[in-house]
Short mmCIF file of C-alpha atoms in Angstrom, two decimals:
data_model
loop_
_atom_site.label_atom_id
_atom_site.label_comp_id
_atom_site.label_asym_id
_atom_site.label_seq_id
_atom_site.Cartn_x
_atom_site.Cartn_y
_atom_site.Cartn_z
CA MET A 161 -2.59 18.76 24.27
CA SER A 162 -1.79 21.50 25.18
CA THR A 163 -0.51 24.02 22.80
CA SER A 164 2.89 24.58 25.24
CA THR A 165 3.55 20.90 26.06
CA PRO A 166 5.51 19.42 23.29
CA CYS A 167 4.23 15.94 21.93
CA PRO A 168 6.49 12.88 23.00
CA LEU A 169 8.87 10.99 21.33
CA LEU A 170 7.92 6.85 21.28
CA ILE A 171 11.91 5.11 22.81
CA ASN A 172 11.79 1.62 23.47
CA GLY A 173 8.15 1.67 24.26
CA GLU A 174 8.53 4.65 26.31
CA TRP A 175 6.68 8.40 26.00
CA LEU A 176 9.46 10.62 26.72
CA ARG A 177 9.18 14.70 26.86
CA PRO A 178 13.44 15.45 26.86
CA ALA A 179 12.90 18.90 28.62
CA ALA A 180 16.46 20.33 26.88
CA LEU A 181 14.84 20.11 23.71
CA ALA A 182 14.08 22.88 21.65
CA THR A 183 10.75 23.30 19.47
CA SER A 184 8.90 23.98 16.51
CA PRO A 185 4.79 25.03 16.53
CA VAL A 186 2.50 23.20 15.21
CA PHE A 187 -0.21 25.21 13.36
CA ASN A 188 -3.53 24.77 12.32
CA PRO A 189 -3.88 25.55 9.12
CA SER A 190 -7.49 26.84 8.67
CA THR A 191 -6.65 29.73 11.54
CA GLY A 192 -3.75 29.87 11.21
CA GLU A 193 -3.64 29.18 15.46
CA VAL A 194 -0.68 27.44 17.10
CA ILE A 195 -2.49 24.12 18.30
CA GLY A 196 1.10 21.91 19.88
CA ALA A 197 4.70 22.09 19.88
CA VAL A 198 7.15 19.63 18.42
CA PRO A 199 10.24 18.72 20.07
CA LEU A 200 13.12 19.15 17.38
CA ALA A 201 15.04 15.63 18.32
CA GLY A 202 19.15 15.51 17.98
CA ALA A 203 21.45 12.76 17.71
CA ALA A 204 20.88 11.92 21.01
CA GLU A 205 17.73 11.39 20.88
CA VAL A 206 17.78 9.40 17.58
CA ASP A 207 20.91 7.11 18.65
CA ALA A 208 18.70 5.85 21.64
CA ALA A 209 15.62 5.36 19.14
CA VAL A 210 17.88 3.53 17.26
CA GLN A 211 19.65 1.55 19.58
CA ALA A 212 16.61 0.30 20.90
CA ALA A 213 15.85 -0.93 18.02
CA HIS A 214 18.55 -2.60 17.22
CA ALA A 215 18.52 -4.12 20.37
CA ALA A 216 15.04 -5.69 19.90
CA PHE A 217 15.58 -6.77 16.05
CA PRO A 218 17.11 -10.21 16.68
CA ALA A 219 13.94 -11.39 18.93
CA TRP A 220 11.59 -9.59 16.74
CA ALA A 221 13.22 -11.27 13.65
CA GLU A 222 13.07 -14.83 15.11
CA THR A 223 9.30 -13.92 15.77
CA PRO A 224 7.48 -16.87 13.57
CA VAL A 225 6.02 -14.37 10.47
CA VAL A 226 2.03 -15.47 11.38
CA ASP A 227 2.87 -14.51 14.98
CA ARG A 228 4.06 -10.28 13.55
CA THR A 229 0.94 -10.39 11.05
CA ARG A 230 -1.36 -11.57 13.60
CA ILE A 231 -0.58 -8.14 15.25
CA MET A 232 -0.53 -6.56 12.41
CA PHE A 233 -4.44 -7.89 11.81
CA ARG A 234 -5.29 -6.29 15.23
CA TYR A 235 -3.23 -2.89 14.23
CA ARG A 236 -5.98 -2.59 11.46
CA THR A 237 -8.83 -3.73 13.45
CA LEU A 238 -7.50 -0.58 15.81
CA VAL A 239 -7.18 1.87 13.31
CA GLU A 240 -10.47 1.28 11.26
CA LYS A 241 -12.42 1.51 15.25
CA HIS A 242 -10.77 4.93 15.67
CA PHE A 243 -11.33 6.17 11.95
CA ASP A 244 -13.18 8.84 12.46
CA GLU A 245 -10.95 10.54 14.93
CA ILE A 246 -7.90 9.88 13.33
CA ALA A 247 -9.27 11.57 10.54
CA ARG A 248 -10.16 14.56 12.30
CA THR A 249 -6.68 14.85 13.64
CA ILE A 250 -5.21 14.93 9.85
CA SER A 251 -7.55 17.66 9.17
CA ARG A 252 -6.91 19.40 12.07
CA GLU A 253 -2.80 20.01 11.38
CA HIS A 254 -3.43 19.52 8.12
CA GLY A 255 -5.99 21.78 6.91
CA LYS A 256 -7.62 18.87 3.91
CA THR A 257 -11.15 18.46 3.86
CA TYR A 258 -12.53 15.68 5.63
CA ALA A 259 -13.42 13.69 3.02
CA GLU A 260 -9.93 13.96 1.76
CA SER A 261 -8.14 13.08 5.17
CA ARG A 262 -10.72 10.00 5.18
CA GLY A 263 -9.47 9.18 1.60
CA ASP A 264 -5.86 9.78 2.87
CA LEU A 265 -6.33 6.65 6.30
CA PHE A 266 -8.60 4.84 3.98
CA ARG A 267 -5.53 4.64 1.51
CA GLY A 268 -3.15 3.72 4.48
CA ILE A 269 -5.48 0.87 5.81
CA GLU A 270 -4.95 -0.71 1.90
CA ALA A 271 -0.95 -0.90 2.93
CA ILE A 272 -1.94 -2.29 6.27
CA GLU A 273 -4.10 -4.97 4.59
CA TYR A 274 -1.15 -5.71 1.74
CA ALA A 275 1.49 -6.16 4.78
CA CYS A 276 -1.07 -8.57 6.59
CA GLY A 277 -0.34 -11.13 3.41
CA ALA A 278 2.98 -11.42 5.07
CA PRO A 279 3.25 -15.16 5.17
CA THR A 280 2.45 -15.59 1.57
CA LEU A 281 4.95 -12.11 0.95
CA MET A 282 7.94 -13.75 2.21
CA MET A 283 7.92 -16.73 0.43
CA GLY A 284 11.03 -18.34 -1.83
CA ASP A 285 11.44 -20.44 -4.27
CA MET A 286 12.45 -23.69 -5.39
CA VAL A 287 13.68 -26.36 -7.75
CA THR A 288 14.38 -29.55 -7.05
CA ASN A 289 16.89 -31.31 -8.67
CA ILE A 290 18.69 -28.36 -10.25
CA ALA A 291 21.74 -30.36 -11.01
CA ARG A 292 21.54 -34.10 -10.14
CA SER A 293 20.92 -34.62 -6.29
CA VAL A 294 20.62 -30.98 -5.66
CA ASP A 295 18.36 -28.99 -4.79
CA CYS A 296 17.73 -25.04 -4.52
CA GLU A 297 16.03 -22.45 -2.86
CA THR A 298 16.19 -19.14 -2.02
CA THR A 299 15.14 -17.56 1.64
CA ARG A 300 14.14 -13.74 2.25
CA TYR A 301 15.52 -12.32 5.81
CA PRO A 302 14.96 -9.27 7.42
CA LEU A 303 17.71 -6.29 7.25
CA GLY A 304 17.56 -4.89 10.64
CA VAL A 305 16.66 -1.13 11.70
CA CYS A 306 14.52 0.61 8.64
CA VAL A 307 13.55 4.79 8.93
CA GLY A 308 11.14 5.85 7.60
CA ILE A 309 10.93 9.72 6.67
CA THR A 310 7.99 11.41 6.11
CA PRO A 311 6.18 14.53 4.58
CA PHE A 312 3.09 16.35 5.62
CA ASN A 313 0.77 15.61 2.42
CA PHE A 314 -0.41 12.60 3.85
CA PRO A 315 0.18 12.33 7.61
CA ALA A 316 -1.35 8.83 7.66
CA MET A 317 -1.02 7.28 4.32
CA ILE A 318 2.50 7.55 3.81
CA PRO A 319 3.98 6.93 7.41
CA LEU A 320 1.22 3.53 6.56
CA TRP A 321 3.02 3.03 3.09
CA MET A 322 6.18 2.26 5.21
CA PHE A 323 6.20 0.63 8.94
CA PRO A 324 3.85 -1.85 8.61
CA LEU A 325 5.53 -3.57 5.84
CA ALA A 326 8.99 -3.57 7.16
CA LEU A 327 7.74 -4.82 10.53
CA VAL A 328 5.71 -7.98 9.22
CA THR A 329 9.09 -8.75 7.42
CA GLY A 330 11.13 -8.63 10.40
CA ASN A 331 12.52 -5.22 10.36
CA THR A 332 12.50 -2.74 13.49
CA PHE A 333 11.83 0.77 12.74
CA VAL A 334 12.35 4.40 13.18
CA LEU A 335 9.68 6.99 12.02
CA LYS A 336 10.23 10.37 11.83
CA PRO A 337 7.35 12.19 10.63
CA SER A 338 7.36 15.81 9.31
CA GLU A 339 7.84 18.16 11.83
CA ARG A 340 4.39 19.98 10.49
CA VAL A 341 2.02 17.12 11.34
CA PRO A 342 3.14 15.47 14.39
CA PHE A 343 -0.24 14.36 15.68
CA THR A 344 -1.41 11.56 13.52
CA ALA A 345 1.80 9.71 13.78
CA LEU A 346 1.70 9.75 17.16
CA ARG A 347 -2.18 8.43 17.63
CA LEU A 348 -0.74 5.55 15.09
CA ALA A 349 2.11 5.01 17.40
CA GLU A 350 -0.43 4.47 20.08
CA LEU A 351 -2.16 2.29 18.14
CA LEU A 352 0.96 -0.31 17.28
CA ILE A 353 1.78 -0.34 20.73
CA GLU A 354 -2.21 -1.22 21.57
CA ALA A 355 -1.69 -3.95 18.91
CA GLY A 356 0.40 -5.92 21.26
CA LEU A 357 4.05 -4.50 19.32
CA PRO A 358 6.90 -5.38 21.76
CA LYS A 359 9.05 -2.69 22.93
CA GLY A 360 12.07 -1.18 21.15
CA VAL A 361 10.61 -2.75 17.67
CA PHE A 362 9.10 0.58 16.70
CA ASN A 363 10.42 3.82 17.83
CA LEU A 364 9.32 7.60 16.72
CA VAL A 365 11.49 10.61 16.94
CA GLN A 366 10.32 13.84 16.59
CA GLY A 367 12.26 16.63 14.48
CA GLY A 368 14.14 18.61 11.11
CA LYS A 369 16.93 18.42 9.77
CA PRO A 370 19.47 17.80 12.44
CA ALA A 371 17.26 14.16 12.80
CA VAL A 372 17.21 13.37 10.02
CA ASP A 373 21.24 13.58 9.49
CA ALA A 374 21.87 11.39 12.61
CA LEU A 375 19.49 8.94 11.04
CA LEU A 376 21.05 8.87 7.82
CA THR A 377 24.83 8.81 9.04
CA HIS A 378 23.68 6.06 11.96
CA PRO A 379 25.84 3.15 11.80
CA LEU A 380 23.13 0.92 12.92
CA VAL A 381 20.59 1.66 10.34
CA LYS A 382 20.15 -0.44 7.54
CA ALA A 383 17.82 1.18 5.02
CA VAL A 384 15.51 4.79 4.82
CA SER A 385 12.49 5.10 3.09
CA PHE A 386 11.61 8.76 2.48
CA VAL A 387 9.02 11.00 0.79
CA GLY A 388 9.29 14.34 -0.24
CA SER A 389 11.13 17.05 -2.19
CA THR A 390 13.10 16.23 -5.27
CA PRO A 391 16.58 18.30 -3.88
CA ILE A 392 15.63 16.44 0.15
CA ALA A 393 15.66 13.30 -2.21
CA ARG A 394 18.23 13.79 -3.64
CA TYR A 395 19.77 14.69 -0.57
CA ILE A 396 18.54 11.70 1.31
CA HIS A 397 19.97 9.35 -1.49
CA GLN A 398 23.33 10.65 -1.48
CA THR A 399 23.70 10.60 2.08
CA GLY A 400 22.21 7.20 2.74
CA THR A 401 24.03 5.69 0.16
CA ALA A 402 27.33 7.36 0.81
CA HIS A 403 26.74 5.90 4.47
CA GLY A 404 26.42 1.96 3.26
CA LYS A 405 22.30 2.22 3.72
CA ARG A 406 19.51 1.07 1.14
CA VAL A 407 17.51 4.17 -0.01
CA GLN A 408 14.18 4.49 -1.71
CA ALA A 409 13.36 8.22 -1.74
CA ASN A 410 10.42 9.42 -3.57
CA GLY A 411 10.55 13.16 -4.93
CA GLY A 412 8.64 15.95 -6.70
CA ALA A 413 6.73 16.04 -9.98
CA LYS A 414 5.13 17.92 -12.64
CA ASN A 415 2.18 15.54 -13.80
CA TYR A 416 0.89 16.49 -17.06
CA VAL A 417 -2.79 15.70 -18.45
CA PHE A 418 -3.71 15.76 -21.88
CA VAL A 419 -6.72 16.47 -23.43
CA LEU A 420 -7.86 15.28 -26.59
CA PRO A 421 -10.67 16.47 -28.99
CA ASP A 422 -12.49 13.17 -28.75
CA SER A 423 -12.62 13.10 -24.60
CA ASP A 424 -15.97 13.54 -23.02
CA VAL A 425 -16.30 17.48 -21.36
CA ASN A 426 -18.03 16.74 -17.87
CA LYS A 427 -15.58 13.42 -16.84
CA THR A 428 -12.71 15.43 -18.12
CA VAL A 429 -13.77 18.61 -16.34
CA GLU A 430 -14.29 16.44 -13.24
CA GLY A 431 -11.22 14.68 -13.48
CA ILE A 432 -8.87 17.77 -13.96
CA MET A 433 -11.04 20.00 -11.04
CA ASN A 434 -9.87 16.70 -8.63
CA ALA A 435 -6.18 16.35 -10.02
CA ALA A 436 -5.69 19.39 -9.62
CA PHE A 437 -7.28 21.05 -6.54
CA GLY A 438 -7.90 18.07 -4.56
CA CYS A 439 -6.25 18.23 -1.58
CA ALA A 440 -5.43 22.26 -2.01
CA GLY A 441 -2.73 20.46 -5.02
CA GLU A 442 -0.30 19.19 -2.19
CA ARG A 443 0.22 15.71 -3.52
CA CYS A 444 3.37 14.75 -5.12
CA MET A 445 0.64 12.91 -7.92
CA ALA A 446 -1.41 16.17 -8.53
CA GLY A 447 -2.05 16.94 -12.13
CA SER A 448 -1.47 20.72 -12.49
CA SER A 449 -0.43 20.55 -15.62
CA VAL A 450 -2.99 20.61 -18.49
CA ILE A 451 -2.05 20.24 -21.89
CA THR A 452 -5.31 20.51 -24.83
CA VAL A 453 -4.30 19.03 -28.02
CA GLY A 454 -6.43 20.04 -31.21
CA ASN A 455 -9.59 22.31 -30.88
CA ARG A 456 -10.78 21.08 -27.63
CA GLY A 457 -9.00 23.31 -25.59
CA ARG A 458 -10.72 27.32 -26.16
CA HIS A 459 -13.92 25.34 -25.39
CA LEU A 460 -13.13 23.84 -22.74
CA MET A 461 -11.70 26.67 -20.80
CA GLY A 462 -14.79 27.58 -20.25
CA GLU A 463 -15.51 24.67 -18.20
CA LEU A 464 -12.55 24.68 -16.01
CA ALA A 465 -12.50 28.37 -15.20
CA THR A 466 -16.55 28.00 -14.06
CA ALA A 467 -15.75 24.78 -12.13
CA ALA A 468 -13.06 26.45 -10.38
CA LYS A 469 -14.58 29.50 -9.68
CA ALA A 470 -17.38 27.38 -7.94
CA LEU A 471 -15.59 25.62 -5.56
CA LYS A 472 -16.07 26.58 -1.91
CA VAL A 473 -12.51 27.58 0.31
CA GLY A 474 -13.05 27.37 3.92
CA ARG A 475 -12.23 25.39 7.25
CA THR A 476 -12.21 21.90 7.82
CA ASP A 477 -11.94 21.91 11.35
CA GLY A 478 -15.71 21.58 11.82
CA GLU A 479 -18.82 19.64 10.56
CA ALA A 480 -19.17 22.06 8.15
CA GLN A 481 -17.12 21.34 5.01
CA PRO A 482 -15.87 22.81 1.98
CA ASP A 483 -14.80 21.82 -1.13
CA MET A 484 -11.00 22.75 -0.60
CA GLY A 485 -9.35 23.88 2.57
CA ALA A 486 -5.99 25.75 3.47
CA LEU A 487 -2.41 25.20 2.76
CA ILE A 488 0.10 23.48 5.07
CA THR A 489 1.80 26.84 6.53
CA ALA A 490 1.83 31.03 5.22
CA ALA A 491 5.22 30.50 3.92
CA HIS A 492 4.00 28.04 1.48
CA ARG A 493 0.90 29.30 0.41
CA ASP A 494 3.63 32.90 0.16
CA ARG A 495 5.40 30.73 -2.24
CA VAL A 496 2.59 29.10 -4.40
CA LEU A 497 1.71 33.12 -4.56
CA GLY A 498 4.89 34.02 -5.56
CA LEU A 499 5.07 31.17 -8.88
CA VAL A 500 1.72 32.38 -10.00
CA GLU A 501 3.29 35.90 -9.85
CA SER A 502 6.36 34.54 -11.95
CA GLY A 503 4.35 33.17 -14.71
CA LEU A 504 1.20 36.35 -15.26
CA SER A 505 5.06 38.52 -15.00
CA ALA A 506 6.48 36.22 -17.79
CA GLY A 507 2.75 36.48 -19.88
CA ALA A 508 0.89 33.91 -18.96
CA LYS A 509 -3.03 34.76 -18.69
CA LEU A 510 -5.41 34.23 -15.57
CA VAL A 511 -8.59 32.84 -16.15
CA ALA A 512 -9.41 32.16 -12.50
CA ASP A 513 -7.89 33.78 -9.18
CA GLY A 514 -7.89 32.27 -6.14
CA ARG A 515 -5.36 35.05 -4.99
CA GLY A 516 -8.18 37.14 -3.46
CA VAL A 517 -10.15 34.06 -1.37
CA LYS A 518 -11.89 35.33 1.93
CA VAL A 519 -12.80 32.92 4.73
CA PRO A 520 -14.63 35.37 7.70
CA ASP A 521 -14.94 32.97 10.20
CA ALA A 522 -10.90 32.14 9.59
CA PRO A 523 -9.43 35.51 8.62
CA LYS A 524 -5.62 34.32 9.67
CA GLY A 525 -5.95 30.57 7.91
CA PHE A 526 -3.43 29.92 5.27
CA TYR A 527 -6.08 29.99 2.18
CA LEU A 528 -5.68 29.87 -1.49
CA GLY A 529 -8.52 29.85 -3.66
CA ALA A 530 -8.72 27.73 -7.03
CA THR A 531 -6.21 28.96 -9.71
CA ILE A 532 -6.16 28.20 -13.61
CA VAL A 533 -2.91 30.22 -15.41
CA GLU A 534 -3.23 30.12 -19.06
CA ASP A 535 -0.74 30.08 -21.99
CA VAL A 536 2.32 28.83 -19.44
CA GLN A 537 5.14 28.67 -21.67
CA PRO A 538 7.95 25.79 -20.87
CA GLY A 539 10.47 28.13 -19.73
CA MET A 540 8.28 29.74 -17.04
CA ALA A 541 9.49 28.82 -13.54
CA LEU A 542 5.33 27.84 -13.09
CA ALA A 543 6.28 25.91 -15.83
CA ARG A 544 9.05 23.93 -14.30
CA GLU A 545 8.90 24.06 -10.61
CA GLU A 546 6.52 21.85 -8.47
CA VAL A 547 4.14 24.13 -7.44
CA PHE A 548 2.24 22.04 -4.87
CA GLY A 549 -0.26 23.94 -4.46
CA PRO A 550 -4.13 24.73 -5.61
CA VAL A 551 -2.62 26.35 -9.27
CA LEU A 552 -3.62 24.66 -13.31
CA ASN A 553 -1.25 25.69 -15.65
CA VAL A 554 -2.74 25.07 -19.26
CA LEU A 555 -1.23 25.20 -23.09
CA HIS A 556 -2.75 24.67 -25.82
CA LEU A 557 -0.74 22.77 -28.51
CA ASP A 558 -2.22 21.00 -32.28
CA HIS A 559 -0.52 17.70 -31.54
CA LEU A 560 -0.35 14.36 -29.31
CA GLU A 561 3.30 14.46 -30.66
CA ASP A 562 4.38 18.01 -29.93
CA ALA A 563 2.73 17.43 -26.53
CA ILE A 564 4.42 14.41 -25.44
CA ALA A 565 7.67 15.65 -26.67
CA LEU A 566 7.17 18.64 -24.40
CA ALA A 567 5.65 16.54 -21.53
CA ASN A 568 9.28 14.67 -21.83
CA GLN A 569 11.23 18.09 -21.47
CA SER A 570 10.18 17.69 -17.59
CA ALA A 571 13.33 16.28 -15.00
CA TYR A 572 10.05 15.04 -13.28
CA GLY A 573 8.42 11.65 -13.71
CA ASN A 574 6.01 10.30 -11.56
CA GLY A 575 2.38 10.82 -13.74
CA ALA A 576 0.76 11.08 -16.59
CA ALA A 577 -2.77 11.02 -17.87
CA ILE A 578 -5.05 11.55 -20.87
CA PHE A 579 -8.66 11.84 -21.29
CA THR A 580 -9.17 10.48 -24.72
CA ASN A 581 -11.93 8.05 -26.51
CA SER A 582 -9.14 7.23 -28.84
CA GLY A 583 -7.76 3.39 -27.95
CA LYS A 584 -4.50 3.93 -30.31
CA ALA A 585 -4.17 7.64 -29.03
CA ALA A 586 -4.19 6.41 -25.12
CA ARG A 587 -1.88 3.34 -25.94
CA GLU A 588 0.65 5.70 -28.03
CA PHE A 589 0.69 7.81 -25.00
CA LYS A 590 0.94 5.03 -22.61
CA HIS A 591 4.10 3.99 -24.64
CA ARG A 592 6.30 7.21 -25.47
CA VAL A 593 5.63 9.11 -21.99
CA GLN A 594 8.48 9.27 -20.14
CA CYS A 595 6.94 8.61 -15.96
CA GLY A 596 6.16 5.71 -14.05
CA MET A 597 2.63 5.88 -13.49
CA ILE A 598 -0.08 6.42 -16.73
CA GLY A 599 -3.80 7.24 -16.37
CA ILE A 600 -6.26 6.52 -18.85
CA ASN A 601 -9.41 8.60 -18.08
CA ILE A 602 -8.00 8.77 -14.73
CA GLY A 603 -6.83 12.27 -13.79
CA VAL A 604 -4.52 10.69 -10.64
CA PRO A 605 -3.35 7.35 -11.53
CA ALA A 606 -1.91 6.98 -7.90
CA SER A 607 -1.33 3.05 -7.35
CA LEU A 608 -2.38 0.78 -4.87
CA ALA A 609 -0.88 -0.45 -2.30
CA MET A 610 -0.53 -4.01 -4.21
CA PHE A 611 1.42 -1.60 -6.93
CA PRO A 612 4.84 0.19 -6.59
CA PHE A 613 4.27 4.05 -6.48
CA SER A 614 7.01 3.61 -9.34
CA GLY A 615 8.14 7.43 -10.23
CA TRP A 616 10.91 7.99 -12.94
CA ASN A 617 13.48 10.52 -13.03
CA ASP A 618 14.11 13.18 -10.84
CA SER A 619 10.78 11.69 -9.04
CA PHE A 620 12.93 8.67 -7.56
CA PHE A 621 15.89 7.84 -6.08
CA GLY A 622 16.71 4.57 -5.45
CA ASP A 623 16.18 0.79 -7.43
CA LEU A 624 13.41 -0.59 -5.06
CA HIS A 625 10.09 1.45 -5.13
CA ILE A 626 7.72 1.96 -1.97
CA GLN A 627 4.86 -0.27 -2.28
CA GLY A 628 4.40 -3.67 -3.67
CA LYS A 629 6.57 -6.03 -4.25
CA GLU A 630 9.58 -4.21 -4.38
CA SER A 631 8.70 -2.75 -1.12
CA VAL A 632 8.71 -6.41 0.03
CA TRP A 633 12.51 -6.69 -1.59
CA PHE A 634 13.43 -3.59 -0.36
CA TYR A 635 12.96 -4.37 3.33
CA THR A 636 14.91 -8.15 2.73
CA GLN A 637 17.55 -9.89 1.50
CA GLN A 638 17.60 -13.70 -0.11
CA LYS A 639 19.55 -16.05 0.82
CA VAL A 640 20.20 -18.94 -1.25
CA THR A 641 20.61 -22.35 -0.22
CA THR A 642 22.21 -25.30 -2.61
CA THR A 643 21.76 -29.03 -0.84
CA ARG A 644 23.31 -32.06 -1.78
CA TRP A 645 23.42 -35.03 0.58
CA ILE A 646 25.91 -37.63 0.26
CA ALA A 647 26.21 -39.58 2.87
CA GLU A 648 24.07 -42.71 3.45
CA GLY A 649 23.01 -41.31 6.79
CA VAL A 650 22.76 -43.57 9.89
CA GLY A 651 20.56 -47.09 9.79
CA ASP A 652 20.64 -49.44 6.83
CA VAL A 653 16.66 -48.29 5.52
CA TRP A 654 17.05 -49.14 1.64
CA ARG A 655 16.58 -51.63 0.07
CA LYS A 656 19.04 -53.87 -1.06
#
């Protein structure tokens, strides 16, 4: 695509490029170069997309669930067929490594596969003779027009958490991807059309806050799914529910990793490095804060520093691949740097310094190397705020009780992990830490497609989580039918 031609919108099965819309540049984070432009849709374009989805809903809802599912099976086949192409697109517009982009898409395919179980997932319940001659049954029905508003950090996986399940349960859908990463969403939409989805069932609009607000307040939208930062998640939930919509809004996180004295050092270091620096730390399940308990801490620091300094940072848009890529924008990189500086000014100590990393073949890329900061105290902004970058905070405490109490002071509640060989310590940790996803000797305890992504506290706003059965419930509503037949009916068919 030309860097000067805005990418299109998909409305009622047609690719549109409204000439009057303002645009926003799309960057290749590896080089800092502009690689495209995204149109900033407003209320008129959003209304057209929602109206198209609303018009398509009655026929789509009446389409048998097995037929809807067959389209999703074809879609899965097409996504796998174009796997490498899509993964390369993710790396180019996001900056994550090719291996990480493959993981992004693979986890998205798992969500498609879960949605392919719709005929079973949509089954209701029934009890016969719940009272004399009375039967009672439940059935599930779609809601109508559903909306997905997705972030930049997982351009394939997070949209695929949403629309496959919404579609197979009989809803129509409008996707608003991040304006930072529009091209992956476009390719996913193209393949959905190729799979045979009828016009208007799926629509795609690009844009920023005006497009989001138009979706949140549109009277025909029934449900909104969102993933992003906590302040925006809170806003999405408040605004959407105030306008009568179901909302599931996933926010940010500050995920703690506990290291106990009996943990395996090599496996622990490997787990922490992946948790803290995978995807350059740009994920809401990043293990960004380590608490060492007991006498493990000082020895662990040397191992972590050596591993962090060995990480190769570089371009991800070619064949040769580094260990870690760039951050999404220069502004975001500068924000992360500012948080590191604030921690150092407040008394924290630098163990591994990634601030001066150089990538000779991409001097304008948005790079920050792996950074480790020790003795980060709870009151520091670096300890409180979601950094969303390749920065690991470390604090040393003597007792597990104190570590749990400190972690539970966080406003967030996505995930926490512990590295230990003690079943008792792991059990206490699992039951007492106040968050929704727990890892035991696993640094990134993100749930698979068949389980809910169950953030707590300020990491989630809503009642029903994304993924798993809760997501089926979110995209459907139940009807309960109670039946008693009183009359004999037509004809004398019973033995006297």
